[in-house]
XYZ file of C-alpha atoms in Angstrom:
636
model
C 41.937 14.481 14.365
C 42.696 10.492 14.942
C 38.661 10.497 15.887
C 37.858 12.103 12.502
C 39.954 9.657 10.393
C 39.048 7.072 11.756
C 35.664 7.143 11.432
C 36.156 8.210 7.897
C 37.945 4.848 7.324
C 34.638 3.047 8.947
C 32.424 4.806 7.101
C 34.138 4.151 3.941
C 34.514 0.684 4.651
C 30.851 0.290 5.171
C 29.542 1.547 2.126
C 32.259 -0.534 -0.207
C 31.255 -3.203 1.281
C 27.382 -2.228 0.443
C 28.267 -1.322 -2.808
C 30.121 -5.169 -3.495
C 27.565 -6.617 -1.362
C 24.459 -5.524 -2.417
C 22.726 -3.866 -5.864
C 23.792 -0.283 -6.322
C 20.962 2.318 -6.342
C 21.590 2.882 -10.021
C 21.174 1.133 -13.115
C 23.086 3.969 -15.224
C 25.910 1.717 -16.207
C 28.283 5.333 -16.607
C 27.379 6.364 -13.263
C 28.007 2.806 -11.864
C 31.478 2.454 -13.490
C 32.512 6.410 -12.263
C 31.496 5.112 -8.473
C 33.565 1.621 -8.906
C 36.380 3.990 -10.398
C 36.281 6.281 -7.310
C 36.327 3.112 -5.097
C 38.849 1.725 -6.402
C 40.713 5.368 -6.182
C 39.791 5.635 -2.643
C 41.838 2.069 -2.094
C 44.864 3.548 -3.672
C 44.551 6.024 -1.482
C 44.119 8.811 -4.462
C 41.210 10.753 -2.466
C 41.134 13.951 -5.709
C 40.460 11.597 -8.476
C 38.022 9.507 -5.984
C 35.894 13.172 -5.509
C 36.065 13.800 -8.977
C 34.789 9.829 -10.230
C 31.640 10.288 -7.897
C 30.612 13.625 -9.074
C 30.578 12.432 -12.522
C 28.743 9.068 -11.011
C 26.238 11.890 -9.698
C 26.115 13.798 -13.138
C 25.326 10.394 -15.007
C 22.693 9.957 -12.281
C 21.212 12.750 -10.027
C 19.398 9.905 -7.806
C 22.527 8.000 -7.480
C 22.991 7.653 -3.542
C 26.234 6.156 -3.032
C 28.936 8.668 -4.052
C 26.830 11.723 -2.217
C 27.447 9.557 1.042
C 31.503 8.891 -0.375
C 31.662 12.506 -1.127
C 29.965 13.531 2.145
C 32.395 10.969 3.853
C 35.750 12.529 1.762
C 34.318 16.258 2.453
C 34.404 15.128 6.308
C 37.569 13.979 6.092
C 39.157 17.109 4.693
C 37.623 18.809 7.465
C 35.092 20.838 5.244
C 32.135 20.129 7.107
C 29.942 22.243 5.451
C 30.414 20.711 1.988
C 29.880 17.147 4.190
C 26.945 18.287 5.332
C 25.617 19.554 2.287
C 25.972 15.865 0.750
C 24.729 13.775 3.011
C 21.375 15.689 3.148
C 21.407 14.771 -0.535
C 21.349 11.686 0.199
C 19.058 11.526 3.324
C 16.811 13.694 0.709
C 16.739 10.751 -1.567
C 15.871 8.346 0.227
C 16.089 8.917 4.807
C 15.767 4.925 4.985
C 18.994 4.131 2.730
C 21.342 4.602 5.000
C 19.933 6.223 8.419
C 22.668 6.278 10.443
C 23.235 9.410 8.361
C 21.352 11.269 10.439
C 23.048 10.973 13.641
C 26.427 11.918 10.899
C 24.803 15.036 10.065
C 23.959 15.725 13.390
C 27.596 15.302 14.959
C 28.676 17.774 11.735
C 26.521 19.943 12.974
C 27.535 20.381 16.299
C 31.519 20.503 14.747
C 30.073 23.708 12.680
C 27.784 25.403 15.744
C 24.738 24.587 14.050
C 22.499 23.175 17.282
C 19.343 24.005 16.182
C 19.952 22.139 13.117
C 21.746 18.911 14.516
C 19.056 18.575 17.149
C 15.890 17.116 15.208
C 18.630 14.762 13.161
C 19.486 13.234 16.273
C 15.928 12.888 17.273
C 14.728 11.525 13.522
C 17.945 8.744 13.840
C 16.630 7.492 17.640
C 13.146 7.015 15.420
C 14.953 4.042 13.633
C 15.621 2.416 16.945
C 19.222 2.086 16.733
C 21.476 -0.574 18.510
C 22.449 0.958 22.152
C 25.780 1.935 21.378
C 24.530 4.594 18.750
C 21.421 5.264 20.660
C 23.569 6.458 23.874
C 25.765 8.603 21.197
C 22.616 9.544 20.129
C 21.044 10.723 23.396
C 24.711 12.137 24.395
C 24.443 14.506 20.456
C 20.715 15.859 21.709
C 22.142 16.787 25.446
C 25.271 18.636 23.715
C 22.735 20.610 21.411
C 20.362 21.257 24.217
C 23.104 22.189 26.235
C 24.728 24.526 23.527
C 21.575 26.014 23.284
C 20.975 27.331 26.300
C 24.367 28.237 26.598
C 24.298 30.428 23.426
C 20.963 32.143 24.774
C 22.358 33.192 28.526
C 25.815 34.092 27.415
C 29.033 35.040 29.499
C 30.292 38.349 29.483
C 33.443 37.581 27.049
C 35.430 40.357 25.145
C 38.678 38.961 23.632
C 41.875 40.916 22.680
C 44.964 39.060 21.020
C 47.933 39.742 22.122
C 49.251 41.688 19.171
C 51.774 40.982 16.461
C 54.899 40.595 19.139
C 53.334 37.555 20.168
C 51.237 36.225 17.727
C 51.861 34.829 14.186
C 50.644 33.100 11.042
C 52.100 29.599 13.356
C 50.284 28.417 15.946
C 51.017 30.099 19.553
C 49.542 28.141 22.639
C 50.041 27.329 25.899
C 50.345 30.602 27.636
C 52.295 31.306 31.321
C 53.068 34.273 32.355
C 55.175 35.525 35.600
C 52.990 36.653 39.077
C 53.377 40.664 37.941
C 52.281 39.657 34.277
C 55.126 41.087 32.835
C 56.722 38.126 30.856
C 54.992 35.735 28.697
C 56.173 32.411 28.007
C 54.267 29.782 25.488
C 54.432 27.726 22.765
C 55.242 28.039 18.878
C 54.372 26.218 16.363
C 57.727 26.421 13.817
C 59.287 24.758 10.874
C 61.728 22.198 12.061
C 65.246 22.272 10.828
C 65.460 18.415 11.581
C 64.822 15.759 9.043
C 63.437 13.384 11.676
C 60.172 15.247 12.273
C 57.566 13.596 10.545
C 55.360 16.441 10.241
C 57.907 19.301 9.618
C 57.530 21.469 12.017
C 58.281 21.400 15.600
C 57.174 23.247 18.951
C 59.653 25.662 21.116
C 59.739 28.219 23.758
C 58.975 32.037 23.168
C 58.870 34.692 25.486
C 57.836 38.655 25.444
C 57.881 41.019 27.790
C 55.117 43.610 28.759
C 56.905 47.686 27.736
C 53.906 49.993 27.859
C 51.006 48.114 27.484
C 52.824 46.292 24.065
C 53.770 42.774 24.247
C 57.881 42.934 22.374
C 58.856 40.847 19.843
C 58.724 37.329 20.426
C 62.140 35.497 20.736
C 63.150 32.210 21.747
C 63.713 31.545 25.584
C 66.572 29.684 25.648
C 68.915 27.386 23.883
C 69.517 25.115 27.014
C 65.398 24.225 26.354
C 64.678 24.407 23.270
C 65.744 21.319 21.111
C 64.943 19.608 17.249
C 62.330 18.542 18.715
C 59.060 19.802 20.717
C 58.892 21.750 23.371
C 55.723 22.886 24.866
C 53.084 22.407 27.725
C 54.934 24.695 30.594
C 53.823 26.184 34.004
C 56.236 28.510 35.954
C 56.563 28.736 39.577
C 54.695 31.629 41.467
C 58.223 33.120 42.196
C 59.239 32.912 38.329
C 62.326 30.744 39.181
C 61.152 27.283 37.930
C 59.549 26.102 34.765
C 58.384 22.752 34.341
C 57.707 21.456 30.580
C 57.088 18.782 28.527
C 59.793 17.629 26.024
C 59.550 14.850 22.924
C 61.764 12.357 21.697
C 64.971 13.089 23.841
C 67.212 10.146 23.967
C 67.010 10.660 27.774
C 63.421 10.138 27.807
C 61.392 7.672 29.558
C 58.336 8.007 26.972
C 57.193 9.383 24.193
C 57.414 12.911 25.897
C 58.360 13.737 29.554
C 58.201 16.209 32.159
C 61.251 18.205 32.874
C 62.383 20.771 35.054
C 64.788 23.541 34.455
C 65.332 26.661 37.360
C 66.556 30.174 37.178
C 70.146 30.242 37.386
C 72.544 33.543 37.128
C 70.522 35.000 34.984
C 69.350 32.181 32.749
C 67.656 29.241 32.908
C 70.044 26.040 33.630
C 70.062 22.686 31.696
C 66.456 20.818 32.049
C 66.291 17.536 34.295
C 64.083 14.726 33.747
C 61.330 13.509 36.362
C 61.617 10.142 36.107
C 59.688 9.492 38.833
C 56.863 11.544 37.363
C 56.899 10.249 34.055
C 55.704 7.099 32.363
C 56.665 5.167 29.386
C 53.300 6.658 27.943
C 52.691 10.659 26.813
C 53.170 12.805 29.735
C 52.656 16.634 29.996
C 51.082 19.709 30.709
C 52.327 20.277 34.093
C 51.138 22.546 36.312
C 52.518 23.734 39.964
C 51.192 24.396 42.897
C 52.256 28.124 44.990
C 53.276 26.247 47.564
C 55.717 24.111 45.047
C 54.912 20.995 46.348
C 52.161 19.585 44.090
C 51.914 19.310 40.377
C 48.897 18.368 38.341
C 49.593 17.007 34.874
C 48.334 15.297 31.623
C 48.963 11.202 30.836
C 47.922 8.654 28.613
C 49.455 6.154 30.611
C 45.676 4.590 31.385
C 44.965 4.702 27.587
C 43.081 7.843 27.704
C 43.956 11.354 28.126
C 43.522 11.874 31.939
C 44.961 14.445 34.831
C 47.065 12.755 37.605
C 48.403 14.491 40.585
C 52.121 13.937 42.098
C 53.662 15.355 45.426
C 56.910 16.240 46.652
C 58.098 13.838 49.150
C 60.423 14.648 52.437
C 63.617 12.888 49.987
C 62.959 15.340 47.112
C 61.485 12.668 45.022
C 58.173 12.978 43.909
C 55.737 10.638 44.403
C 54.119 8.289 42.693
C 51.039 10.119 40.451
C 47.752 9.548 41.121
C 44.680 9.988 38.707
C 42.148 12.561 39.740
C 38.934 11.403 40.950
C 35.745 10.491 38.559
C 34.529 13.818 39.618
C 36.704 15.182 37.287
C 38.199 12.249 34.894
C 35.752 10.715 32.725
C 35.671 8.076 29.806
C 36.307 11.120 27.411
C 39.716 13.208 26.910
C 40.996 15.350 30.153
C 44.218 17.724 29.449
C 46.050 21.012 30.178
C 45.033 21.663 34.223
C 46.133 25.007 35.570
C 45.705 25.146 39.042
C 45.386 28.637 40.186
C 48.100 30.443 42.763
C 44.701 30.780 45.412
C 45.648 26.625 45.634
C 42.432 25.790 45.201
C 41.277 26.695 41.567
C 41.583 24.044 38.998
C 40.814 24.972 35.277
C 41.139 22.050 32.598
C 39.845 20.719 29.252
C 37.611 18.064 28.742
C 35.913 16.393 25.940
C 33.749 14.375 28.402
C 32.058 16.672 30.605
C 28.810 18.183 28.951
C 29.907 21.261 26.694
C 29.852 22.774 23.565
C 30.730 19.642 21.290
C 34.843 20.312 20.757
C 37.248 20.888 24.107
C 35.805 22.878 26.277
C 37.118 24.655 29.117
C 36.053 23.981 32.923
C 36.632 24.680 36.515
C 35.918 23.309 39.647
C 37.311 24.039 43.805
C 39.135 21.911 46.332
C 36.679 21.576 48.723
C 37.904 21.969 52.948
C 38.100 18.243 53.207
C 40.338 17.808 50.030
C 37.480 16.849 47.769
C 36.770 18.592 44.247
C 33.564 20.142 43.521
C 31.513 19.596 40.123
C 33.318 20.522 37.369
C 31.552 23.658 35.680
C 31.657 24.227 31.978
C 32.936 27.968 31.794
C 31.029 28.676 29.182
C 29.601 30.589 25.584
C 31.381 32.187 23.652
C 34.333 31.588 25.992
C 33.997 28.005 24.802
C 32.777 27.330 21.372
C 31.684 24.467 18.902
C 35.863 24.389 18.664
C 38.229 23.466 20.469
C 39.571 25.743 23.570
C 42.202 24.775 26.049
C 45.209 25.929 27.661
C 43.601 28.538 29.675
C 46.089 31.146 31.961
C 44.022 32.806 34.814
C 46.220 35.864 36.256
C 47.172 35.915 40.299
C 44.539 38.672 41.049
C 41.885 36.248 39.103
C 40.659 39.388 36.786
C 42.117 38.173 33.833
C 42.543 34.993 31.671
C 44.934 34.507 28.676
C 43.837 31.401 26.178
C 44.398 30.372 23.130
C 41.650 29.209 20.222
C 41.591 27.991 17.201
C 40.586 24.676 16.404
C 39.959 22.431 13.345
C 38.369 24.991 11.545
C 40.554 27.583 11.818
C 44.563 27.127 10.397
C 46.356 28.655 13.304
C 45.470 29.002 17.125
C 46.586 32.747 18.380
C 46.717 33.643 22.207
C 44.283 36.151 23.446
C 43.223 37.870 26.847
C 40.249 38.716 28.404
C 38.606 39.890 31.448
C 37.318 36.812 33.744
C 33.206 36.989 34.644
C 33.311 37.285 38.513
C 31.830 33.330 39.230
C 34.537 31.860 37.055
C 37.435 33.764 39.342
C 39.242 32.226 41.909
C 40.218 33.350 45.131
C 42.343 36.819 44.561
C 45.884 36.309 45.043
C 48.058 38.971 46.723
C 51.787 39.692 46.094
C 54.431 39.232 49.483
C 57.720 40.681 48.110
C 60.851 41.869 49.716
C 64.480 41.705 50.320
C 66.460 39.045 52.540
C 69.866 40.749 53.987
C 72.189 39.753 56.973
C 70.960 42.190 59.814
C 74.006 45.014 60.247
C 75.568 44.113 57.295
C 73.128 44.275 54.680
C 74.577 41.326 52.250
C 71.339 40.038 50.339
C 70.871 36.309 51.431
C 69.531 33.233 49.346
C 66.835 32.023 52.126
C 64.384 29.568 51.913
C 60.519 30.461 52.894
C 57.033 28.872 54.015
C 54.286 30.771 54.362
C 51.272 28.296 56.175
C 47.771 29.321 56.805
C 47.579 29.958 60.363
C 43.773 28.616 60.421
C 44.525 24.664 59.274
C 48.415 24.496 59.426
C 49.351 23.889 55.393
C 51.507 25.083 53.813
C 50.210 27.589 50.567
C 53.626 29.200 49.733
C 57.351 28.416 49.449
C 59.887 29.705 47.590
C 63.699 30.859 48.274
C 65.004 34.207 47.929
C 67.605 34.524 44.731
C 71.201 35.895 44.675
C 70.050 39.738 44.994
C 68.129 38.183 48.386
C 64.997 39.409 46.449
C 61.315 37.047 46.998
C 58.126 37.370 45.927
C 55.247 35.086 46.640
C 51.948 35.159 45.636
C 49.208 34.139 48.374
C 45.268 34.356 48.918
C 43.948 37.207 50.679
C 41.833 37.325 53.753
C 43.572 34.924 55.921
C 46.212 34.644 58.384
C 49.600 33.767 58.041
C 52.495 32.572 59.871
C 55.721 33.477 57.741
C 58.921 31.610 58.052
C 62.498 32.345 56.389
C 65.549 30.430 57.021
C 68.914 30.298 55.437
C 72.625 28.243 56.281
C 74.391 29.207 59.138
C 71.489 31.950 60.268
C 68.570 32.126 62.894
C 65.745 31.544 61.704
C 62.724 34.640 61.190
C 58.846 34.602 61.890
C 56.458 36.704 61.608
C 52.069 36.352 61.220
C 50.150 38.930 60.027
C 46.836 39.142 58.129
C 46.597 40.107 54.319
C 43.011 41.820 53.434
C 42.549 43.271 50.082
C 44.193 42.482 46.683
C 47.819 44.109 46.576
C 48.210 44.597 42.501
C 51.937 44.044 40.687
C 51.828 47.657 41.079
C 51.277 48.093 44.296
C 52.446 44.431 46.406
C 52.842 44.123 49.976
C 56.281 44.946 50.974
C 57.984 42.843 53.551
C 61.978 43.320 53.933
C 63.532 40.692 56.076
C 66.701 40.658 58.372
C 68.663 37.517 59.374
C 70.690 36.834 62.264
C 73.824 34.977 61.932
C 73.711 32.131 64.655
C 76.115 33.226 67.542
C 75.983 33.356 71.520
C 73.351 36.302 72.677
C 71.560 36.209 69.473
C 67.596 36.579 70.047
C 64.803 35.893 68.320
C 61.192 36.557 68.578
C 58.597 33.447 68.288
C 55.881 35.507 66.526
C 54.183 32.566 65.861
C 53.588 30.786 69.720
C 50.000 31.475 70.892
C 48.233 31.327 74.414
C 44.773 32.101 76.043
C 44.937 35.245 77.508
C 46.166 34.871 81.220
C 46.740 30.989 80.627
C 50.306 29.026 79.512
C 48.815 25.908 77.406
C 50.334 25.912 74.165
C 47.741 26.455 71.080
C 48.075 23.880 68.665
C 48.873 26.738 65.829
C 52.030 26.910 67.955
C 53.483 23.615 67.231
C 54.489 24.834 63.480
C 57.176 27.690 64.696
C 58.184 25.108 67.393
C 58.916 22.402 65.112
C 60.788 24.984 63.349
C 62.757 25.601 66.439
C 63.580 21.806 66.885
C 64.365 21.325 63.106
C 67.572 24.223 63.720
C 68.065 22.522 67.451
C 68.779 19.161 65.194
C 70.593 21.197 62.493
C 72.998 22.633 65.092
C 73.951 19.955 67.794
C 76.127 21.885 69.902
C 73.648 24.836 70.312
C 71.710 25.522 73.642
C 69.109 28.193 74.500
C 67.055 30.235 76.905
C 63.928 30.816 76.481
C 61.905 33.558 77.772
C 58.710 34.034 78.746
C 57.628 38.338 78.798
C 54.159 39.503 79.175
C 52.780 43.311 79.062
C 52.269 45.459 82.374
C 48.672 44.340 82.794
C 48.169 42.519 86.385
C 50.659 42.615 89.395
C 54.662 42.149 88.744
C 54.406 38.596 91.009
C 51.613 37.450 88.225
C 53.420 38.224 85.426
C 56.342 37.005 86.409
C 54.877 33.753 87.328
C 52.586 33.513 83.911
C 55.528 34.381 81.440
C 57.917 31.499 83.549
C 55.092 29.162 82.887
C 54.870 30.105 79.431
C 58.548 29.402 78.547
C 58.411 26.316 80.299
C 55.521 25.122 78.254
C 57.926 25.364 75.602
C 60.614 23.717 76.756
C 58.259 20.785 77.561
C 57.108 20.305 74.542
C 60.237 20.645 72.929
C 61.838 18.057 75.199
C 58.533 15.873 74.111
C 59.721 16.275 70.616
C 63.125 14.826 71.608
C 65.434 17.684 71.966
C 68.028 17.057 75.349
C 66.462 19.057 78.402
C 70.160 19.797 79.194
C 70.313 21.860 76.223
C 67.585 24.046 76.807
C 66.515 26.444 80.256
C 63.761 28.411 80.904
C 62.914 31.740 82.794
C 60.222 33.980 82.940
C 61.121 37.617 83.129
C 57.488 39.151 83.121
C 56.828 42.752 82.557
C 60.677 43.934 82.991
C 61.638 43.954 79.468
C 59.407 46.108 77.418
C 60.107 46.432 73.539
C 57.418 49.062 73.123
C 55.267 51.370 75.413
C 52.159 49.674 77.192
C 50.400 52.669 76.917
C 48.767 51.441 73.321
C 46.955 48.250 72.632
C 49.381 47.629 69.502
C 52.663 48.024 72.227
C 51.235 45.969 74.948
C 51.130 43.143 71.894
C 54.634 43.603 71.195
C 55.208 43.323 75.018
C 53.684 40.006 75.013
C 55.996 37.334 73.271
C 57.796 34.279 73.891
C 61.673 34.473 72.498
C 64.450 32.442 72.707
C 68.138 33.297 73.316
C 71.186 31.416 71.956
C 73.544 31.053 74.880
C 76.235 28.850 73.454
C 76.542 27.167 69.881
C-alpha cells in the first residue's frame, strides 16, 4: 500500500510539473482550464472532483494526453487497476513517445492484475527508449516476473482450496493461522472494529480460536481477555506441545517499539498474563514469531534494518534469549521478507518474500536447513498456490499433508483462511506424535516433568517440552531416526529411554509412551538406556556422553548423593568374561564422570556380569535387555 501511494504522489508530481513547465498537448482553452481545475483539485487533496475536471478536459478534447495519464494515475491509486490500465493505453495510443515511462506503468499494472502476457512486450517496448539504469534494472526485473509467471501458470501445482467455513471465517479479515499438533484448535487473527478512539484506522486485530467437532470448525470466539487488548493483536505461533503462544502486540505502554513479541503459557486451564521479550525486541516493528519443537529457537519478522527482514534468536543457558541475528542473503534480500513458519521436522522454513522471483505480489517460499546449518535456495511454492496477489502466513500441519493460508490481497476486500492438501516436494519431513502420561512409580500421582528428546545420530536436541498438571505430554518429532528420550522432574530420578520412530503416527493414532518416575531415595535404580559400547569392548561411544551428562547434572543437583554403578552383560561368553567386561564397563563410567568433575569418593563401581538377568537370554530382544549399564543410589 505505502509503495502504491507513493508512487502515485511521484507520478503526479511529474506531470504538474510538465503541465506548468512545458505547453500542454491541447490548445482547447475548455479542456485546458478543466485539467488546471483538476490540478489544482488534486493539491487540495479533493481526488472526485479532480476525476471528474479531467474527463470533461478529455470530452473538450479526445487527443488531450494529460488528464488520461492523471486519471490513469488516480485510477491506480484507488486500486482499480483495470480502469488505470485502460487510461494509460489511451494515452500511450496517442502518442507512445509523450511520456514512455508509461509503458513500464502499464506493465507493473499488469502484473498487479495477472495479465503476463500482456505486461511482457510493455516492458520490452519501454527498454527500446533506453532508459536510465535504475528503470532499466526495474525493467529487466518486470520481464523476469512475467516470464517467470508464465511458466508458472503453464506447469501448475496440484492446488485445491477449501475455506474453513462460516465458524471461522467472516466478512473481516481472518489471517495468520496456528493450529495445535492434533489439528484440533485453531488460533488466528481478526480483523474487528475497535472500541477505542485511539486507533487511527478503526478497527483493530485480536485473537480467535475454534475447535475441530466433526469435521466443522465451531464458532469463532475470542481466546482470551488476558491477550487480547484495544489494540492489535496478531502474528502468533504455538508451541508443539500447545502450552505456549508467542505473539506480537501494538502500542502497549510496556512496549519497547512500535509492536513487540510477547509470550503468554498455558496455565490452569487458561492462558496467563503475556510477558514482554525485551531482549528479543527492538525499538523498530517486531513480529511474526515462530518456534522451534525443540523450544529453543524462534524465527521472527523486524524492520529494525529498515526493511522487512527475518532474524533468528536462541535461548541461552540464563533463560534470556539472545541477541537476534538476520538470516543469511540466501534468504533476506533488498525486497520485503515476513511471516516464517518453521516446520515441527526443525528443518522446514516457509516465508514470504517480495524479493525472491515470484508471481509479482507476496509470494510464498520454502527452503531446508542443510546438515552443516546452512539454508538451501529458497523455492517459490508456486501457481495458483501463489498468485499475482498477495499470499502469506502459510500453516503446514505436523504430518506435512496439509497447509492452512490465508489470501486475499489488494484486490480483494477481505482475506479468509483456507486449507489445502500440500504437493509432495513442498512437504517437509513428516512429523510423528510421542504422547503419554508422567506418574510417580507405585503411586500413580501425575507429575509436571520436564523432557528432551535428542537425535541419537548428531546429539541436538529436536524436542522439549514439560508434562502439565494431569502429567500428560505430547511432542511432535521427525520420523525415521533414533532417539534418546529424557524426563526429569524435582526431587525424582531421572528416566531414559532410545528407541526408533518409523512411519507417521496420525493425531488419531500417536505413539504412546507412559512414563514412571522414581522418587530419589537409597536402593533406587535406574537403567542408562542411553550408554553405548562395541560389542565385547568397554570404551564409551561418544552418543553416551548425553545420558552421562545427565547423570552429572542430578550428581550436582543433589550434593549429598552417592552411587553404584553396575556394569551387567547377557549370558553370551564364559561367567569370568563377563564379569570382567561389565566391571570394565562401569568403570568407564565412573572415569569419565570423575573427568567431568564429580568426587570419585562419591561414586563406586562393580561389575556383576551375567548374574542379574531382567529378561530370558533365550531371545535376541532379552539378551538386549540383559545388557545395560545402571546405576544405584546408595545414600542421598
Amino acid at each position: 500500500m505505502k509503495n502504491i501511494l507513493l508512487f502515485a504522489v511521484l507520478m503526479l508530481f511529474t506531470v504538474c510539473m510538465q503541465a506548468q513547465d512545458n505547453p500542454l498537448t491541447s490548445k482547447n482553452k475548455k479542456a485546458v482550464k478543466e485539467y488546471n481545475d483538476g490540478v489544482n483539485y488534486l493539491n487540495g487533496y479533493n481526488y472526485e472532483d479532480a476525476l471528474s475536471s479531467f474527463e470533461r478536459a478529455i470530452l473538450y478534447d479526445p487527443k488531450f494526453i494529460e488528464p488520461y495519464i492523471m486519471i490513469g494515475t488516480l485510477y491506480e491509486e484507488k486500486r482499480e487497476y483495470d480502469k488505470a490500465v485502460e487510461y494509460y493505453e489511451k494515452s500511450l495510443a496517442l502518442d507512445p513517445d509523450f511520456f514512455p515511462s508509461n509503458f513500464y506503468n502499464v506493465g507493473m499494472l499488469e502484473i498487479k492484475i495477472g495479465q503476463y502476457e500482456k505486461a511482457l512486450p510493455n516492458f520490452e517496448t519501454f527498454l527500446k527508449y533506453s532508459p536510465k539504469p535504475g528503470p532499466k534494472m526495474q525493467a529487466e526485473h518486470g520481464i523476469e516476473v512475467c516470464k517467470f509467471a508464465i511458466e508458472q501458470i503453464k506447469n501448475p501445482k496440484p492446488f485445491d482450496p477449501k475455506p474453513l467455513g462460516s465458524g471461522v471465517n467472516t466478512e473481516n479479515s481472518e489471517y495468520m493461522p496456528a493450529l495445535t499438533a492434533d489439528e484440533s484448535t485453531i488460533i488466528f487473527t481478526r480483523l474487528i472494529k475497535s472500541a477505542s478512539a485511539e486507533t487511527y484506522s478503526g478497527m483493530q486485530e485480536d485473537f480467535y480460536t475454534s475447535k475441530l467437532v466433526d469435521g466443522q470448525w465451531t464458532q469463532a470466539i475470542p481466546l482470551s481477555e488476558k491477550l487480547n487488548s484495544p489494540g492489535n493483536e496478531g502474528a502468533h505461533t504455538i508451541s508443539p506441545d500447545g502450552r505456549t503462544l508467542y505473539f506480537t502486540a501494538c502500542g502497549r505502554e510496556a512496549g519497547k517499539g512500535s509492536c513487540d513479541i510477547y509470550m503468554s503459557q498455558w496455565y490452569k486451564g487458561g492462558w496467563d498474563y503475556p510477558v514482554n521479550l525485551y531482549e528479543m525486541n527492538s525499538k523498530e516493528w517486531d513480529s511474526q514469531p515462530s518456534i522451534s519443537p525443540d523450544g529453543k529457537t524462534i524465527y521472527f519478522t523486524s524492520a529494525r534494518n529498515g526493511g522487512m527482514d527475518l532474524f533468528v534468536t536462541h535461548l541461552q543457558s540464563n533463560g534470556d534469549w539472545s541477541t537476534p541475528v538476520a538470516l543469511p542473503a540466501t534468504i533476506n534480500t533488498s525486497g520485503s521478507e515476513m511471516s516464517p513458519f518453521l516446520h515441527p521436522d526443525g528443518k522446514t522454513l516457509y516465508f514470504t518474500s517480495d524479493g525472491h522471483l515470484g508471481m509479482g505480489g507476496l509470494d510464498i517460499f520454502y527452503c531446508r536447513m542443510n546438515e552443516d546449518s546452512t539454508w538451501s535456495t529458497p523455492v517459490n511454492i508456486g501457481y495458483p498456490i501463489n498468485t499475482c496477489y498477495d499470499e502469506a502466513f502459510l500453516f503446514v500441519s505436523a504430518s506435512g499433508e496439509k497447509a492452512y493460508f490465508a489470501t486475499g490481497g489488494l484486490m480483494v476486500q477481505s482475506m479468509d483462511i483456507y486449507n489445502f492438501d500440500l504437493y509432495k516436494e513442498a512437504r517437509p519431513e513428516p512429523v510423528t506424535f510421542l504422547k503419554g502420561i508422567v506418574t510417580e512409580i507405585g503411586t500413580e500421582k501425575p507429575l509436571q516433568a520436564s523432557f528432551e528428546l535428542t537425535d541419537l545420530k548428531n546429539g541436538k536436541v529436536v524436542a522439549s517440552s514439560a508434562s502439565d498438571e494431569n502429567g500428560a505430554f505430547l511432542l511432535c518429532i521427525p520420523t525415521g531416526k533414533d532417539y534418546m528420550l529424557n524426563v526429569s522432574a524435582e526431587k525424582y530420578l531421572f528416566y531414559s529411554d532410545n528407541f526408533s520412530l518409523s512411519g507417521t503416527h496420525t493425531k488419531t493414532d500417536p505413539f504412546i509412551k507412559n512414563i514412571n518416575l522414581q522418587p530419589i531415595g537409597s536402593d533406587a535404580v535406574v537403567v542408562l538406556n542411553n550408554i553405548f559400547f562395541d560389542t565385547d569392548k568397554y570404551d564409551l561411544r561418544q552418543e553416551s556422553f548425553i545420558e552421562l551428562d545427565k547423570v552429572k547434572k542430578m550428581m550436582l543437583a543433589n550434593p549429598k548423593m552417592k552411587i553404584e554403578i553396575r556394569g551387567h552383560t547377557d549370558n553370551t561368553g564364559t561367567k569370568e568374561h563377563n564379569l570382567t567386561l561389565s566391571e570394565n564397563r562401569a568403570k568407564a563410567v565412573v572415569t569419565y564422570l570423575t573427568s567431568q568433575g564429580i568426587s570419585k569418593d562419591r561414586m563406586i563401581y562393580k561389575g556383576y556380569g551375567d548374574s542379574m538377568p531382567r529378561a530370558t537370554n533365550d531371545t535376541p530382544e532379552g539378551r538386549a535387555l540383559n545388557r545395560r549399564t545402571e546405576f544405584k543410589v546408595i545414600s542421598n
